[in-house]
Every structure is written in C-alpha cells, then in structure tokens.
XYZ file of N, CA and C in Angstrom:
687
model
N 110.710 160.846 54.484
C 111.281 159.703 55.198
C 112.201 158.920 54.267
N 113.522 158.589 54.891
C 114.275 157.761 53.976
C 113.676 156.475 53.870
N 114.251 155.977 52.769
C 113.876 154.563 52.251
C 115.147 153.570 52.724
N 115.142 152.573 53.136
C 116.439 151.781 53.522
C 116.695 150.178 52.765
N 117.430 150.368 52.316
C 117.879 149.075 50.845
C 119.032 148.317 52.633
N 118.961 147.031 52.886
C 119.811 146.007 53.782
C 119.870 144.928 52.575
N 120.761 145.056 51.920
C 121.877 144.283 50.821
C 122.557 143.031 51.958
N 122.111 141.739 51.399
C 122.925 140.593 51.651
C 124.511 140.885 50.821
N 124.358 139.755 49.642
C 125.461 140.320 48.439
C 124.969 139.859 47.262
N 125.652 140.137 46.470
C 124.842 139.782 44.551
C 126.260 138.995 44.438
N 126.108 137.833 43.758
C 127.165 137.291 43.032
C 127.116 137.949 41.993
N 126.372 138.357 41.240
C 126.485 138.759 39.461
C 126.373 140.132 39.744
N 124.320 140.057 39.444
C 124.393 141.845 39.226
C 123.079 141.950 40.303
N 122.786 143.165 39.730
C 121.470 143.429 41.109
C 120.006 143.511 40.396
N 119.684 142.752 40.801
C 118.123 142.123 40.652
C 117.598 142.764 39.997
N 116.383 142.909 38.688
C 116.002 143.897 38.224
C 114.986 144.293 38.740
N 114.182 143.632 39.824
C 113.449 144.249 40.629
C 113.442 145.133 41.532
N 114.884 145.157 41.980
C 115.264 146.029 42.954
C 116.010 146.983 42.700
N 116.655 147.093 40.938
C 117.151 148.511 40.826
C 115.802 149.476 39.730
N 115.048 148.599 39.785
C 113.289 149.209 39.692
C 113.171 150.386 40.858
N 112.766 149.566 42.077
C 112.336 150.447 42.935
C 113.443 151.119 43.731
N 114.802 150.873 43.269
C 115.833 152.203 43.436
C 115.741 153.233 43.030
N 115.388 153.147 41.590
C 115.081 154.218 40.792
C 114.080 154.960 40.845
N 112.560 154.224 41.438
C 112.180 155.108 42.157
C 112.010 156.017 42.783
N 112.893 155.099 43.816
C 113.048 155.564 45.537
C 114.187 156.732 45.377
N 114.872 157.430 44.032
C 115.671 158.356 43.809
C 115.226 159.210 42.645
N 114.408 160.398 43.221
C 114.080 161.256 42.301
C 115.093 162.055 41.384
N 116.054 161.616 42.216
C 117.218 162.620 41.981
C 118.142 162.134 42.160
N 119.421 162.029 41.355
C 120.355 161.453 41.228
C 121.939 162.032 41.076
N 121.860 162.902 41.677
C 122.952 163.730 41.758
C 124.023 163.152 41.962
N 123.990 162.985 43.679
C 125.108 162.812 44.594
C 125.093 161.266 44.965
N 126.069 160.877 44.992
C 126.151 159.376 45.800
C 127.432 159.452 47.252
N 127.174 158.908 47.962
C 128.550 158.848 48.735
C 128.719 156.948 49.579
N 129.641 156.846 49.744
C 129.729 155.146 49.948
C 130.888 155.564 51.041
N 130.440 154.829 52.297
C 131.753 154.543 53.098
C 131.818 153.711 53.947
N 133.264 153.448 53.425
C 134.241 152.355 53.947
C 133.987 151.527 55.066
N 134.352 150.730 55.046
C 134.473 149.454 56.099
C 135.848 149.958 56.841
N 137.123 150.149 56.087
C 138.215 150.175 56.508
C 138.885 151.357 56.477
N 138.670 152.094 57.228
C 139.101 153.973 56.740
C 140.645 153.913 56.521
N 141.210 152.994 57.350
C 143.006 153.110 56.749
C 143.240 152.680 55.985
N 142.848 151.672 54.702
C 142.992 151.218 53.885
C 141.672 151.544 52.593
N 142.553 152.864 51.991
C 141.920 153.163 50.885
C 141.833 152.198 49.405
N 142.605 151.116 49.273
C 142.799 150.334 48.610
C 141.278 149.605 48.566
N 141.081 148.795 49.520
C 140.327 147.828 49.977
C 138.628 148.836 49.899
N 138.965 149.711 50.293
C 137.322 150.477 50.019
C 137.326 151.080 48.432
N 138.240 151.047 47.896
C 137.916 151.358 46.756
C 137.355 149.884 45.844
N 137.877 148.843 46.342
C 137.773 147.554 45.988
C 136.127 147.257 45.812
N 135.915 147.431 47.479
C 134.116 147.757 47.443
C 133.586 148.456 46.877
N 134.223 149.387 46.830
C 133.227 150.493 45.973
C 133.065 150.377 44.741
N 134.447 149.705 44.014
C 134.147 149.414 42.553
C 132.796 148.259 42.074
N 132.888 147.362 43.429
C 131.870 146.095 42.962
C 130.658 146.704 43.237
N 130.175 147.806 44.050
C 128.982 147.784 44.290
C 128.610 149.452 42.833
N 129.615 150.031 42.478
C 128.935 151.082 41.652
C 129.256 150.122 40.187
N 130.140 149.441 39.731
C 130.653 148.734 38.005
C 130.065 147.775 38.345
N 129.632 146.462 39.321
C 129.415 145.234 38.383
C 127.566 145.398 39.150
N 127.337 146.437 40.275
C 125.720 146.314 40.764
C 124.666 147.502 39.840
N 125.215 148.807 40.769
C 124.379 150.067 40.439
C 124.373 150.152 38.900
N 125.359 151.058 38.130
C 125.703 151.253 36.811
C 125.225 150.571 36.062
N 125.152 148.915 35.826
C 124.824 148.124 35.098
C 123.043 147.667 35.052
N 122.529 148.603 36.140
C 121.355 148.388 36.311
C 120.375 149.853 36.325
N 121.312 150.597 35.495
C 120.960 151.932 34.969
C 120.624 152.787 36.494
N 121.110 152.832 37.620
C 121.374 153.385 38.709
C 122.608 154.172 39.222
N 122.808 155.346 37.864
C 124.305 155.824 37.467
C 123.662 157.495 38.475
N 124.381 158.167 38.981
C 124.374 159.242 39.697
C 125.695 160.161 38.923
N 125.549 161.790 38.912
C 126.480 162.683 38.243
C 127.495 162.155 39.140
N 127.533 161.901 40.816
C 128.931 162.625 41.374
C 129.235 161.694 42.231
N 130.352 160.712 43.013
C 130.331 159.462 43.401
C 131.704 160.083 44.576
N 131.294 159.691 46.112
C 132.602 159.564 47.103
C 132.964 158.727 47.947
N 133.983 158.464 48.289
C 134.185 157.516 48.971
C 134.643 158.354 50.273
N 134.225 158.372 51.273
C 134.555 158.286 52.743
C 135.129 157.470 53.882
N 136.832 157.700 53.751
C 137.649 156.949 54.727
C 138.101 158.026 55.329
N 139.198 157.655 55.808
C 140.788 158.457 56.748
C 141.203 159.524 55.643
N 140.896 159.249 54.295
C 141.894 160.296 53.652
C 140.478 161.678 53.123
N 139.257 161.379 54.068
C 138.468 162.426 54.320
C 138.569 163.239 55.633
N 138.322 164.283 55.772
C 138.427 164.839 56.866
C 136.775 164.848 57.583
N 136.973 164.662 58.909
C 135.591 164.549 59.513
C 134.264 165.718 59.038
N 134.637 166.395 58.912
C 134.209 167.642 58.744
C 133.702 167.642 57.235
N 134.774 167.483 56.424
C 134.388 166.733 55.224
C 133.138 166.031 54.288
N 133.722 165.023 55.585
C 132.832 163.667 55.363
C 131.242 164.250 56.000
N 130.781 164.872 57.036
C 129.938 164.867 56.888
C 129.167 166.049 56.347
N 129.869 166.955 55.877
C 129.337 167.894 54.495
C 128.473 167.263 53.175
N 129.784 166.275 52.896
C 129.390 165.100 51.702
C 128.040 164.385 52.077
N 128.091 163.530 53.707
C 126.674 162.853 53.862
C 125.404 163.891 53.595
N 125.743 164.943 54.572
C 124.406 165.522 54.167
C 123.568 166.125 52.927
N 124.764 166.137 52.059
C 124.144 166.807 50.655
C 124.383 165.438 49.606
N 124.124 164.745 50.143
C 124.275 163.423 48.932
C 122.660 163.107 49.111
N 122.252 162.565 47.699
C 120.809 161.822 47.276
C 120.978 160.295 47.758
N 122.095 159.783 47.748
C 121.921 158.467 48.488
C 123.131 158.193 49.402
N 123.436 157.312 50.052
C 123.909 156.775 51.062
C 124.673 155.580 51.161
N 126.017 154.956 50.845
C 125.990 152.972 50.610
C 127.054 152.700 51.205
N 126.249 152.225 53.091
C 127.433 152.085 53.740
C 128.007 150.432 53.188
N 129.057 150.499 52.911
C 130.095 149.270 51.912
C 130.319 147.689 52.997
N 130.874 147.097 52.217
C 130.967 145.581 53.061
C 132.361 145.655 53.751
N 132.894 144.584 53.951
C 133.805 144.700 54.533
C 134.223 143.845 55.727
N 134.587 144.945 57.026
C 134.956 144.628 58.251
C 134.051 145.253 59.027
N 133.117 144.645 59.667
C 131.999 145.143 59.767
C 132.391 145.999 61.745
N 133.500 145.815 62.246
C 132.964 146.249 63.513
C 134.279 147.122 63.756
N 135.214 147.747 62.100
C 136.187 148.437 61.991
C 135.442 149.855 61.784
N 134.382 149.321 60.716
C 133.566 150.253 60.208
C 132.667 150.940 61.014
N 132.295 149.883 62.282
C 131.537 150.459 63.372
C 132.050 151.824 64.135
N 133.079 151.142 64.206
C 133.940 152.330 64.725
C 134.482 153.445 64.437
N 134.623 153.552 63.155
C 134.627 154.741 62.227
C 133.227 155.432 62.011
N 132.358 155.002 62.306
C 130.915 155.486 62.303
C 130.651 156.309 63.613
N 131.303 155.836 64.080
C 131.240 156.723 65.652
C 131.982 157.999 65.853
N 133.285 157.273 65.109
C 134.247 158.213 65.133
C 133.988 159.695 64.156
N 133.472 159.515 63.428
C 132.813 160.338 62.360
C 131.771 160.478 62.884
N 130.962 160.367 63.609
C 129.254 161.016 64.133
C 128.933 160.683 63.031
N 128.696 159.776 62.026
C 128.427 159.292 60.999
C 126.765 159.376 61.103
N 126.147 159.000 62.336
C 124.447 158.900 62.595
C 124.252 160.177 62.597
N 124.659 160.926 62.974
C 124.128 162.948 62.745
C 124.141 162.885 61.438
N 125.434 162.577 60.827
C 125.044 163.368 59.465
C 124.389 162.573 58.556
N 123.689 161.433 58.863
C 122.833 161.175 58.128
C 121.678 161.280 58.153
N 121.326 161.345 59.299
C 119.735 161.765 60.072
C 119.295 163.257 59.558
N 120.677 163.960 59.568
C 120.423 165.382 59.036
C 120.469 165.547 57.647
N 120.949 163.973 56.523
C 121.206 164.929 55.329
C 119.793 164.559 54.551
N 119.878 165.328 53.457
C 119.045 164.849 52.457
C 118.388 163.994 51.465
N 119.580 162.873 51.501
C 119.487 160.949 51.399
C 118.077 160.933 51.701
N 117.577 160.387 50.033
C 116.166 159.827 49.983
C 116.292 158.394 50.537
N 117.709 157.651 50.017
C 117.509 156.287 50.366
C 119.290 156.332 51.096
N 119.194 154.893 51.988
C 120.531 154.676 52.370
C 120.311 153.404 52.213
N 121.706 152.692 51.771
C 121.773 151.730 51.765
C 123.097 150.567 52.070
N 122.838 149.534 52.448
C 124.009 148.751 53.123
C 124.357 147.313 52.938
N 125.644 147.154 52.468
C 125.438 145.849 52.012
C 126.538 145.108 53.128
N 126.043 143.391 53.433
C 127.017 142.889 54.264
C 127.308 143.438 55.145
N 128.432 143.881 55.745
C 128.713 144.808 57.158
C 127.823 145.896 57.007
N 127.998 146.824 55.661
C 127.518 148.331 56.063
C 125.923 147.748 56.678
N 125.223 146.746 56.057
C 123.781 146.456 56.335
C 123.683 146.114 57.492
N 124.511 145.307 57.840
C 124.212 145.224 59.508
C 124.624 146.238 60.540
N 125.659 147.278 60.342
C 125.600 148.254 61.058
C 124.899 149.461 60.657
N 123.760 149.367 59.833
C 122.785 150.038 59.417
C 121.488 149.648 60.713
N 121.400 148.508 61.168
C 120.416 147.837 62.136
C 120.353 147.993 63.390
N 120.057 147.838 64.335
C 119.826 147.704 65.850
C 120.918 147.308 66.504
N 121.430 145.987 65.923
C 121.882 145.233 66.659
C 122.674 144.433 65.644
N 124.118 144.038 65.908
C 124.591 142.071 64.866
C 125.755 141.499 65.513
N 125.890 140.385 65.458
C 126.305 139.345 65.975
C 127.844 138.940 65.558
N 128.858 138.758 66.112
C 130.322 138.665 66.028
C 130.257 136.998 66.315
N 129.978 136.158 65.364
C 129.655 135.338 65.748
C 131.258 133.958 65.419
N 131.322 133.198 66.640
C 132.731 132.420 66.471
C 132.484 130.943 66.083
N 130.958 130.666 65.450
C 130.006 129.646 65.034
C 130.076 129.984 63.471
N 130.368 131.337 62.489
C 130.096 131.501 61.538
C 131.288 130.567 60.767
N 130.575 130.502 59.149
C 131.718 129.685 58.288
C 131.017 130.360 57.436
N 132.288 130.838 56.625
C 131.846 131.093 54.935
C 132.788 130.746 53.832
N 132.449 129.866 53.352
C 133.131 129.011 52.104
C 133.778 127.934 53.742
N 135.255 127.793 53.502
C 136.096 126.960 54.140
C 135.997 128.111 54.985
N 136.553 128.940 55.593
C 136.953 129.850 56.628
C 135.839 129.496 57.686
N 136.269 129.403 58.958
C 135.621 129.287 60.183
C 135.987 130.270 61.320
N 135.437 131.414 61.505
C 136.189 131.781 63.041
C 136.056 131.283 64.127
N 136.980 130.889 64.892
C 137.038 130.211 65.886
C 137.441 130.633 67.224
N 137.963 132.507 66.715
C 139.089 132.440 67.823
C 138.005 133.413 69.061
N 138.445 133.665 70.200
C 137.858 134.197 70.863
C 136.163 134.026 71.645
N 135.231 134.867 71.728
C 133.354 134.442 71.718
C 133.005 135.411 71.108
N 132.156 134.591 70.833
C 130.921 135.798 70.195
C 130.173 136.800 71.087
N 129.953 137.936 70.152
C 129.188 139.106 71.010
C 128.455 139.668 70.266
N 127.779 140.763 70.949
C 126.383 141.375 70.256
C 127.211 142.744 70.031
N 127.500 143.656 68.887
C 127.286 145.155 68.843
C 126.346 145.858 68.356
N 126.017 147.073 68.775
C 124.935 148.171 68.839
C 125.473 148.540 67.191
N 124.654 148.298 66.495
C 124.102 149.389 64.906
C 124.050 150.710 65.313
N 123.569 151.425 63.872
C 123.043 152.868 63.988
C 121.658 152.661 64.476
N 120.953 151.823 64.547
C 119.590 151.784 64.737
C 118.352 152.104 64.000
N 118.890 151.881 62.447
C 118.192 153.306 61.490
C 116.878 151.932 61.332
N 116.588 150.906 61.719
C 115.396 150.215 62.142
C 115.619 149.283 63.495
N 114.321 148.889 63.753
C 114.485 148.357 65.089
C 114.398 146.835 65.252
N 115.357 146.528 64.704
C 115.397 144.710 64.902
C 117.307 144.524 64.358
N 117.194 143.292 64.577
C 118.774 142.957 64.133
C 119.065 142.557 62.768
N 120.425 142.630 62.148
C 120.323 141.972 60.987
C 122.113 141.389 60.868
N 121.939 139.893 60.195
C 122.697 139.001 60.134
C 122.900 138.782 58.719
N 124.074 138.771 57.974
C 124.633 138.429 56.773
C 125.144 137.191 56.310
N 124.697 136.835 55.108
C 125.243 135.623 54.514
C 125.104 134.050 55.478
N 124.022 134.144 55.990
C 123.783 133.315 57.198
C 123.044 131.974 56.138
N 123.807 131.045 56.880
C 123.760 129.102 56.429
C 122.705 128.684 57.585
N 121.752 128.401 56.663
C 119.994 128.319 57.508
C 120.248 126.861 58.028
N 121.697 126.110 57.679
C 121.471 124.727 58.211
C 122.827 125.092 60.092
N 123.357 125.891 59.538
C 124.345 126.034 60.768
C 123.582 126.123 62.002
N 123.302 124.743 62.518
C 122.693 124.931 64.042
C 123.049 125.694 65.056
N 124.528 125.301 65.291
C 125.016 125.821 66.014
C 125.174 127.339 65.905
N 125.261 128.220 65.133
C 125.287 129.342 65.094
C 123.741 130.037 65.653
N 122.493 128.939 65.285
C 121.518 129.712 65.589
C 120.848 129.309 67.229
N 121.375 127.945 67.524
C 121.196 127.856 69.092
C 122.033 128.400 70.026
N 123.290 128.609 69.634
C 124.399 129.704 70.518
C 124.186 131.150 70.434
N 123.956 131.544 69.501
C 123.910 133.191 68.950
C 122.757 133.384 68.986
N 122.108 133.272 67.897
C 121.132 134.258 66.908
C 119.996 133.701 67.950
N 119.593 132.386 68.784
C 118.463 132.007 69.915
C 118.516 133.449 70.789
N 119.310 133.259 71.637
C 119.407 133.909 72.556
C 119.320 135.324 72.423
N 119.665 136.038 71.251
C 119.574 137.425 71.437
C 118.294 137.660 70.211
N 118.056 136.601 69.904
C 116.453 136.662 69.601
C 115.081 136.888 70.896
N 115.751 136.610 71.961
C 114.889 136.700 73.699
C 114.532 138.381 73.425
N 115.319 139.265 72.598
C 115.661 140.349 73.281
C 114.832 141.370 71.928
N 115.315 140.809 70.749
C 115.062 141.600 69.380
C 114.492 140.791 68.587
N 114.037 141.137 67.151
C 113.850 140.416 66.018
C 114.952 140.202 65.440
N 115.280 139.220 64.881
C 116.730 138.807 64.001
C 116.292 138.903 62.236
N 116.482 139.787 61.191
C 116.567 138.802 60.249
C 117.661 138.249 59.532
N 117.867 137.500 59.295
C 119.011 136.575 58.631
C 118.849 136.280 57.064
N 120.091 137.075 56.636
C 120.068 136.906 55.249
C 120.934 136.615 54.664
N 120.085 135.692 53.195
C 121.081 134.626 52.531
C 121.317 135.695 51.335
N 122.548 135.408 50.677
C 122.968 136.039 49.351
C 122.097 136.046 48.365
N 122.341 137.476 47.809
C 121.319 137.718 46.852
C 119.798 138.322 47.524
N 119.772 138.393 48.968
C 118.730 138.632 49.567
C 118.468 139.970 50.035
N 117.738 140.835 50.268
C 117.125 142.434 50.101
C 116.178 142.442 50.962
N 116.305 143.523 52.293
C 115.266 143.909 52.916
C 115.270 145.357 52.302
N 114.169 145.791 52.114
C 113.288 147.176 52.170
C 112.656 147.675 52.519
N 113.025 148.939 53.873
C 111.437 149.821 54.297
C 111.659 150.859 54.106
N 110.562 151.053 53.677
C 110.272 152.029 53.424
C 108.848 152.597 54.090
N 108.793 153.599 54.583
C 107.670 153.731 55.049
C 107.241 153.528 56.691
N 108.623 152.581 57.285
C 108.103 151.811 58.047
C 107.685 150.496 57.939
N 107.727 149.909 56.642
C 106.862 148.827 55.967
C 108.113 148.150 55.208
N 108.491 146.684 56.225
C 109.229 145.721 55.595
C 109.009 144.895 54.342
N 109.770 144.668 53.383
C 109.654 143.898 52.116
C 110.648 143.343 52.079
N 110.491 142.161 51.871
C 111.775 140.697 51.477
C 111.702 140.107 50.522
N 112.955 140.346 49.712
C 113.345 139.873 48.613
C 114.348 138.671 48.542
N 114.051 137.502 48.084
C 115.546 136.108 47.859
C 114.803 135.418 49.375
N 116.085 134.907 49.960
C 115.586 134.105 51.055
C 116.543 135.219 52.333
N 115.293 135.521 53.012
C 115.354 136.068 54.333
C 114.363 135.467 55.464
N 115.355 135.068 56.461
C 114.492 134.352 58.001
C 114.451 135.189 58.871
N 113.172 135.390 59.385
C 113.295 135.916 61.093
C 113.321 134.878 62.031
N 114.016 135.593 62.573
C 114.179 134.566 64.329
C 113.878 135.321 65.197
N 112.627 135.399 66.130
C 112.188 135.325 66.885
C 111.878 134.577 68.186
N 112.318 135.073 69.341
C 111.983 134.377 70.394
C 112.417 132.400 70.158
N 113.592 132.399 69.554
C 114.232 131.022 69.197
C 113.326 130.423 68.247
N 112.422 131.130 67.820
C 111.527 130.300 66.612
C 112.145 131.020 65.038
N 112.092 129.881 64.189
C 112.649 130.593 63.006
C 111.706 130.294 61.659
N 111.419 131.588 60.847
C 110.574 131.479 60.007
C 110.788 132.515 58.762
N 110.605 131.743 57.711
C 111.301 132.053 56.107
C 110.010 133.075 55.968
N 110.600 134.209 55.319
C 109.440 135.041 55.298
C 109.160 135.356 53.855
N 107.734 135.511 53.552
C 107.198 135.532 52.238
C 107.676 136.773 51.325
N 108.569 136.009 50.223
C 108.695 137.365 48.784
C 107.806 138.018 48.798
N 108.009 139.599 49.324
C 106.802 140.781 48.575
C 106.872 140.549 47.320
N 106.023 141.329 46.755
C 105.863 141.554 45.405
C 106.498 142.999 45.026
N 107.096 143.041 44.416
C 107.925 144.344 43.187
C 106.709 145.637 43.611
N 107.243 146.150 44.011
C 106.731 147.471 44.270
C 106.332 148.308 42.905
C-alpha cells in the first residue's frame, strides 16, 4: 500500500521529522518523477521542481539516482511509463485546476494506481488534487492578493483518500470558512492546512504534523500533532 505525504509548503527546509519517515517510507530510492502544475510552461515546473528537490528533499538527505519532470514536452505514453516505474511520486504546486486537467488528460490516476510508488506525494495544488475534493475559493487571500473575480466551486481530486484538502488556509478568514469550506463540509471532511503543515497515511491511518484543522459538518477543530513515527 502506498504511503501519501499532503505537503502544505516549507518556507525553509523540510522538517526533520518528516524526511525521517520519508526515508523510511522509501526502501528504495531509485526513481523519482514530479509533475507539473503547468504542462505548457516548462519554465515554471522546473521552478517547482527545483524548490521541492534543492532547498526540501536533497538537503534532508532524501536524494534518489534518477529525477523527471512530467509536462507537454513528455509524451503521454511516456509519462506514464515513467509513473509506473518510479519509487516515488511529487505531484508539484502551482495552478492547481491547470494541473487537474492535465491529470486527466494524461490518465495520470491509472498510472499511478498501477505503478510501483511506495509513497506519493503533493504539495499545495499537487496535495489537493491528490484528495477527494478542493475548493476554488473567491474568499481566499494570500499575502495582499485576493481573488475576487468570478464564484467559488468545488473540483473532484484523484481521490487517492477520502476527505477534502485545502492549502495555506488563514484559520481567522471567516468568510472563507462560512461561504466555502461550511457548506461542503455538509458533504465531506475538510482538512485545512497551514504552512509548514503535513498530513500522512499511511496505512489508512491519518497523522498531522504543524497546524492542520478539520471541518466537519461546519464545526472546526485543530487536530492533535502525532508523534514522529
């Protein structure tokens, strides 16, 4: 059974608790493959890819022989050759509902269900379209930036667990959680995560690392740091 790393974001580097039980959770360290948020813009996924293998993985002795990136300048066919024979999995940040769509477009869920990926993992967008369910929300702000334009909506994840998951989420933004994250809490579990924050199952068996909330049924509740595996 794969293991599943849902990456908020690291300002610095990555926790030493959690590239502990990476290292673990990877007997084998062969293959890596990471893909894109933005398949037409190889620039911008290489951008991601540099922050999450030079200033996260690497520096936290989580180095693999062979490293790919999967956009447009892969061929479908390709790309999912690469998923299935890779030891891990790191769908990248980004544009989270560009990437959705390239996930589709690529049958991206076959070839991971079928490959050999002990662990997959997702940070920011890739993490939430790793989930059930996440939220396009026109309530969000991060730093100064506000989107405003259009409404918010719900899109369908890969489903690779069964609840929703929300990024970089401001536990004081009311409005985001009585417009949005209430209501389609009626339906799913939400968790909402702040930077620097780490869900892990493995097993079937959730672990929360930093500050992560569930929202449930419009009730919201900070859930207790596991302990280091």
């Amino acid at each position: 059974m794969k293991t599943h790393y849902y990456f908020d974001w690291f300002n610095d580097k990555l926790p030493k608790n959690i590239a502990t039980m990476l290292l673990a959770d990877l007997p084998t360290r062969k293959s890596i493959v990471f893909i894109g948020s933005n398949p037409a813009d190889h620039s911008f996924n290489y951008e991601q890819f540099n922050i999450a293998e030079s200033q996260w993985l690497i520096p936290a002795g989580v180095e693999f022989d062979e490293y790919a990136i999967i956009d447009y300048r892969t061929t479908k066919e390709d790309a999912q050759d690469v998923i299935k024979n890779a030891c891990a999995i790191f769908l990248l940040g980004g544009k989270a509902a560009v990437q959705r769509a390239f996930l589709d477009e690529y049958d991206i869920l076959t070839a991971i269900n079928d490959s050999n990926a002990s662990v997959i993992m997702g940070v920011s967008a890739g993490a939430m379209n790793m989930s059930a369910k996440w939220i396009s929300s026109k309530h969000i702000s991060i730093g100064s930036a506000r989107y405003t334009a259009g409404k918010s909506s719900v899109t369908d994840g890969l489903e690779l667990d069964n609840f929703a998951f929300e990024a970089h989420i401001d536990i004081n933004n009311s409005v985001l959680f009585e417009k949005d994250l209430f209501p389609l809490s009626q339906t799913i579990d939400i968790y909402a995560g702040c930077y620097e924050s780490v869900i892990r199952v493995k097993d079937g068996k959730k672990e929360f690392y930093g500050d992560v909330y569930l929202v449930s049924n419009s009730d919201i509740q900070k859930m207790e740091e596991s302990s280091a595996s």
